[in-house]
Tab-separated table of C-alpha atoms and ligand atoms in Angstrom:
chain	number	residue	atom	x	y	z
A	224	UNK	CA	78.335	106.280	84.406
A	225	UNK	CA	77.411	108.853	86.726
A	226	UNK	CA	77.575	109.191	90.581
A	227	UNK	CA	73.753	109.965	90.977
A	228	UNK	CA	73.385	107.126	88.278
A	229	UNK	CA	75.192	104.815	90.763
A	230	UNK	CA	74.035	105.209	93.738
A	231	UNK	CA	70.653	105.612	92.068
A	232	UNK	CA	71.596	101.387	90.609
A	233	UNK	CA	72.486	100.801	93.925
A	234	UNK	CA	69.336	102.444	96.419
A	235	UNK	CA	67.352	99.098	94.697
A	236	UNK	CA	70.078	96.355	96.121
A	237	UNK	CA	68.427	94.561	99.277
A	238	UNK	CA	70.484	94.384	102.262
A	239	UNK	CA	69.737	92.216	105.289
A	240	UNK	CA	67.103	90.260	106.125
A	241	UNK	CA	67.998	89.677	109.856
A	242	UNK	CA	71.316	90.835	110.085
A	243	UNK	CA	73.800	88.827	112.402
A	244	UNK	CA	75.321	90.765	115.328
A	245	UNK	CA	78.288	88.009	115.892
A	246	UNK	CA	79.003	88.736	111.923
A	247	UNK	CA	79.303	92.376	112.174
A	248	UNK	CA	76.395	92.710	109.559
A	249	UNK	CA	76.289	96.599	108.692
A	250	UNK	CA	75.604	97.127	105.732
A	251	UNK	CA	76.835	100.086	103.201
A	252	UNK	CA	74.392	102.861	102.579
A	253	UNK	CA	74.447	103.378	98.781
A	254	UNK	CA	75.829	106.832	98.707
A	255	UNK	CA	78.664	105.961	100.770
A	256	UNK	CA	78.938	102.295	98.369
A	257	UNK	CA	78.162	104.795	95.210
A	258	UNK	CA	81.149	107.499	96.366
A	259	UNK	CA	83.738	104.492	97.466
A	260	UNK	CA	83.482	103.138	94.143
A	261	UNK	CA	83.458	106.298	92.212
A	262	UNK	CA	86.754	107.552	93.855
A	263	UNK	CA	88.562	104.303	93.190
A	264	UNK	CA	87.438	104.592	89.193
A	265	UNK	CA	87.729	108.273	88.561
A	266	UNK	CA	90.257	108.793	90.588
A	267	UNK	CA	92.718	105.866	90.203
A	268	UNK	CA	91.310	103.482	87.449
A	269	UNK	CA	91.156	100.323	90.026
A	270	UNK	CA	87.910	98.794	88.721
A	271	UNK	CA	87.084	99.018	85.067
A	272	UNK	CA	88.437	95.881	83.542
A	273	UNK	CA	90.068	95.137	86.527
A	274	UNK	CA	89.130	91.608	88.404
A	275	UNK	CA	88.123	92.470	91.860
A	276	UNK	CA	87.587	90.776	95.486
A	277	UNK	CA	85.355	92.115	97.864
A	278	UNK	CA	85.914	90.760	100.729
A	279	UNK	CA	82.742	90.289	103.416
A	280	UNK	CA	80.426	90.864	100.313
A	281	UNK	CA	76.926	90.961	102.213
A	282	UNK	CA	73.920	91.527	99.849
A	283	UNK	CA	76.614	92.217	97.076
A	284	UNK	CA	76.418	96.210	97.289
A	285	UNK	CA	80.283	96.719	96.541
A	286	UNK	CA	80.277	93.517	94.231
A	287	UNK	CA	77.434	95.213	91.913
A	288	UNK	CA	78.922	98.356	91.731
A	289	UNK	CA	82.052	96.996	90.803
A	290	UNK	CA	80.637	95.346	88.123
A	291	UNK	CA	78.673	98.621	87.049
A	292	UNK	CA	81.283	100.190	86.844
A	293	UNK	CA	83.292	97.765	84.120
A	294	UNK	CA	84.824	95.552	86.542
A	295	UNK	CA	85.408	92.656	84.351
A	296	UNK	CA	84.937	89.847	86.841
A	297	UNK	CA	83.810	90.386	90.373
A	298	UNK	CA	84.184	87.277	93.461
A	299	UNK	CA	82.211	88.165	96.379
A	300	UNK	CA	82.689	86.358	99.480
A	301	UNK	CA	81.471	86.194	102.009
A	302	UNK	CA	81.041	83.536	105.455
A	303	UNK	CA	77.084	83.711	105.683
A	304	UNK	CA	74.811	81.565	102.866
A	305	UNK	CA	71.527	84.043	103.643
A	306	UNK	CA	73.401	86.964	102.985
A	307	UNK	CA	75.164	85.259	100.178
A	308	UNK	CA	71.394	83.776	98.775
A	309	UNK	CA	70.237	87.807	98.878
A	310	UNK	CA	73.012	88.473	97.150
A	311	UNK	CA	72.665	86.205	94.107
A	312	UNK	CA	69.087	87.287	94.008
A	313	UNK	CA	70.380	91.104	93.886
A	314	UNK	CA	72.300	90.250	90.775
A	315	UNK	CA	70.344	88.199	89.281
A	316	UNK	CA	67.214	91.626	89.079
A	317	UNK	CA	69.768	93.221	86.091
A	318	UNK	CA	68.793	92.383	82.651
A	319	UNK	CA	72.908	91.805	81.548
A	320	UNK	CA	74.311	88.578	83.227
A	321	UNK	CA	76.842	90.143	85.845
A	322	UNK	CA	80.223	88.778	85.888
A	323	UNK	CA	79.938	88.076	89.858
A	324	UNK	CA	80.874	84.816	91.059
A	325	UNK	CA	79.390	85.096	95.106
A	326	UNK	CA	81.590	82.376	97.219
A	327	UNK	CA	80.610	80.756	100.539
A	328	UNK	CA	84.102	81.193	102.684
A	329	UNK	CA	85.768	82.173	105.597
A	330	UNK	CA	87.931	85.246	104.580
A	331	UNK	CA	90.853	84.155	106.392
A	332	UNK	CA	90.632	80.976	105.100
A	333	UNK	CA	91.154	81.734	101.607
A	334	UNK	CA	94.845	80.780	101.480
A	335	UNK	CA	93.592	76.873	102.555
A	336	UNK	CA	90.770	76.737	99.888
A	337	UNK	CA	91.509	79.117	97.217
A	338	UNK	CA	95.229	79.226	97.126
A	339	UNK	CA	95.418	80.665	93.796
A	340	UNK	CA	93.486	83.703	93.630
A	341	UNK	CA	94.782	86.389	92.463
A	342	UNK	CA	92.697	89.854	91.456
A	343	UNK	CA	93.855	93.123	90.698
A	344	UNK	CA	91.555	95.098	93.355
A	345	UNK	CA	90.233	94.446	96.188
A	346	UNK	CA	87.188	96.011	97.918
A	347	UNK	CA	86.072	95.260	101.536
A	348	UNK	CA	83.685	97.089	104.094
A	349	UNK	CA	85.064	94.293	106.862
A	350	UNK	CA	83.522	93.445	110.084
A	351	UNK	CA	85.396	96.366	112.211
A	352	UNK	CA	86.694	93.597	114.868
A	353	UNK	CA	84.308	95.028	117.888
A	354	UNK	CA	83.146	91.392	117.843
A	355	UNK	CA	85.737	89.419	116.188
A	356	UNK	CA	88.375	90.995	117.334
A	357	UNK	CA	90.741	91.886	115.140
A	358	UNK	CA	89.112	90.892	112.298
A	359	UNK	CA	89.782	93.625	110.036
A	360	UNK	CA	93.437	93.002	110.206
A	361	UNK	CA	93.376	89.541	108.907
A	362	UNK	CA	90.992	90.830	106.063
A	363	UNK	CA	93.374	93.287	105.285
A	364	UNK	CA	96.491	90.887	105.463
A	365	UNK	CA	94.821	88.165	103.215
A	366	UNK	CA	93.848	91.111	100.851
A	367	UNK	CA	97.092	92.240	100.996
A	368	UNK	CA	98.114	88.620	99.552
A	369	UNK	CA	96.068	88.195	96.682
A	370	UNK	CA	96.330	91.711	95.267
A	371	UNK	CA	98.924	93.102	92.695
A	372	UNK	CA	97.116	96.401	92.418
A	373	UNK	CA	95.065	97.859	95.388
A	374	UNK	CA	93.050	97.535	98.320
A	375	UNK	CA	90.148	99.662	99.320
A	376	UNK	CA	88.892	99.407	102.623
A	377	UNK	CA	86.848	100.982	105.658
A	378	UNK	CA	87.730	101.213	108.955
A	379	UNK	CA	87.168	102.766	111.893
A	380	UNK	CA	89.031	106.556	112.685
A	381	UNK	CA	90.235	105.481	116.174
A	382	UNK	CA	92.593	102.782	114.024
A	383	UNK	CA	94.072	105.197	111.716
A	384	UNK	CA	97.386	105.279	113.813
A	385	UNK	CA	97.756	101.072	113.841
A	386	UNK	CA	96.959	100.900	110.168
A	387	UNK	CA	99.559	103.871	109.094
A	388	UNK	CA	102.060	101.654	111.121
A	389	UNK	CA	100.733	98.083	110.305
A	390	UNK	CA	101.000	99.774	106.331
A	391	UNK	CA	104.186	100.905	107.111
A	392	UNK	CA	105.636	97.541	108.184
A	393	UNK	CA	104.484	95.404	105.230
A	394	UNK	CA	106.577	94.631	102.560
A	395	UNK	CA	103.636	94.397	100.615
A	396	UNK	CA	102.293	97.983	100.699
A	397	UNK	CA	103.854	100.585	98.737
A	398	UNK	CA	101.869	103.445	99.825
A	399	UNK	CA	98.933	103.882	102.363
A	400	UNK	CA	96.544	106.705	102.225
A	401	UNK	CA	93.177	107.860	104.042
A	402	UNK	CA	91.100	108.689	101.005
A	403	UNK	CA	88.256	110.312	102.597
A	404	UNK	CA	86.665	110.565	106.326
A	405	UNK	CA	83.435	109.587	106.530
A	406	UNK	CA	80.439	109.561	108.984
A	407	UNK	CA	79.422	106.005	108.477
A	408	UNK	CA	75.184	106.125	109.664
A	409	UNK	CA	74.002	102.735	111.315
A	410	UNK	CA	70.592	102.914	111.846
A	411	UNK	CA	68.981	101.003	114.760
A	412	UNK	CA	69.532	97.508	113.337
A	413	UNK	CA	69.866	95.418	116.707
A	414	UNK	CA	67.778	95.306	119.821
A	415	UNK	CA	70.965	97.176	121.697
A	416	UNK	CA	71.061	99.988	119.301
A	417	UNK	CA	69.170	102.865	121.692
A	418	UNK	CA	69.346	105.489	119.483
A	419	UNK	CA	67.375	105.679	115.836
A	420	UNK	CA	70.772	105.962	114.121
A	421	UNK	CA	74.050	106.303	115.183
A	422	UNK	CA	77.165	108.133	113.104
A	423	UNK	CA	80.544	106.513	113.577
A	424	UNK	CA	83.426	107.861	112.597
A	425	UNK	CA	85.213	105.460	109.441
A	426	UNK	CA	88.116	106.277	107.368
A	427	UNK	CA	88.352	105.426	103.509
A	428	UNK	CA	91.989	103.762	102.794
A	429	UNK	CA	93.691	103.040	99.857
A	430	UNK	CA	96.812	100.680	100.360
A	431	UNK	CA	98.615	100.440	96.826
A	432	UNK	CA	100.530	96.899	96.348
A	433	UNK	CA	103.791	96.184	95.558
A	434	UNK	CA	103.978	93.864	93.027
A	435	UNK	CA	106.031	90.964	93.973
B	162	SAH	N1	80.167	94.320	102.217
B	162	SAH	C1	78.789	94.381	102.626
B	162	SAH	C2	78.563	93.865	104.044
B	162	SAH	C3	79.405	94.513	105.130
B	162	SAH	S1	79.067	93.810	106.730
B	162	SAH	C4	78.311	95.772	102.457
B	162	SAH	O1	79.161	96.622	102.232
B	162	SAH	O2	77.114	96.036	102.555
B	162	SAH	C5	80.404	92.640	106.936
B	162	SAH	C6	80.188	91.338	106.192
B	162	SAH	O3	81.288	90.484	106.501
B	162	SAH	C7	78.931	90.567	106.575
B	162	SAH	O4	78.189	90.246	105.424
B	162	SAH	C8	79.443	89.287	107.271
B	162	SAH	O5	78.625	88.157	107.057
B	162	SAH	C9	80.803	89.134	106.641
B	162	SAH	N2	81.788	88.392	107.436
B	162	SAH	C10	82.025	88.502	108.764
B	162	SAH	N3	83.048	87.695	109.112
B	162	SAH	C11	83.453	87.045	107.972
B	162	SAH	C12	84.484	86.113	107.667
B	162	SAH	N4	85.314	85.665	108.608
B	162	SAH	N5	84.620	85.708	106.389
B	162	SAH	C13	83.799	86.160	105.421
B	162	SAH	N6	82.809	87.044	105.643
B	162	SAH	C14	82.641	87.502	106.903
């Protein structure tokens, strides 16, 4: 499949209905979704036939283009059922029957209720811990746990130099690289946005896994 093809499949996935500040609801635009998931297949074969986790699924833009792309089973989770609801109803528009299970959990609860899960990818666009603080850490260490391949994730430029040392201190983590910088655009979702649209600055990682 193409890029333009993909993000084309992916402009028709509905995001939020009324996104939830406390939950860091943002979602991803489709040509940043589209190029994410393009690099990680053309460049290092991490999704087709591969069984991915994306973690904080949403409305199920990374899960769907996962499984465009050949993934051959997808698990989407994600803490919020209306997100998750919009989600099952985005998979459910393709003809084919996608092989996406979406799950209602905590992320950093998946040891405690899905202790055996085990995927070869995972994806994540995680809350970027200005609420929750910290939050993309734990994603990333729980990712870190389940995966015996790689973990693609976004996060915000001013944490570059934590995450090169946090990478660098894992066991886990062979190598740690920023992919690609991008200008992440979050239009005026919430009553204290005061500007149309915002950029933010948000680095594309890819953390390759030891296998243990
Ligand atoms: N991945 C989606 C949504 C990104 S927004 C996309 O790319 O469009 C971050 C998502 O993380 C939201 O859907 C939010 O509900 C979810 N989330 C926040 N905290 C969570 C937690 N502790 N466990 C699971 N999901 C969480």
């Amino acid at each position: 499949m193409k890029l333009k093809d993909l993000e084309s499949i992916l402009q028709d996935v509905a995001t939020f209905e009324n996104p939830k500040v406390e939950l860091e609801q943002y979602p991803t635009r489709p040509h940043i979704a589209a190029r994410v998931l393009y690099t990680a297949e053309t460049s290092f074969e991490d999704i087709e036939g591969k069984v991915v986790a994306d973690f904080g699924c949403g409305t199920g833009v990374l899960s769907i283009g996962c499984s465009m792309l050949g993934a051959s089973h997808v698990i989407g989770l994600d803490i919020d059922d209306d997100a998750l609801t919009i989600a099952r109803e985005n998979a459910n528009e393709y003809e084919d029957d996608l092989p996406i299970d979406f799950l209602k959990c905590n992320v950093k609860d998946v040891a405690k209720f899905h202790p055996k899960l085990r995927v070869n990818t995972v994806i994540m666009n995680p809350p970027f811990g200005t609420r929750d603080k910290h939050a993309d850490v734990e994603f990333l260490n729980v990712a870190f746990s389940i995966s015996n391949s790689a973990v693609y994730s976004l996060h915000k430029r001013s944490t570059r130099g934590y995450l090169e040392k946090l990478a660098l201190r894992d066991a886990r983590v062979g190598e740690a690289q920023v992919l690609a910088e991008l200008r992440y655009d979050v239009h005026a979702m919430y009553k204290f946005h005061k500007k149309a649209s915002k950029d933010i600055e948000v680095d594309l990682w890819r953390f390759s896994i030891v296998e243990s």
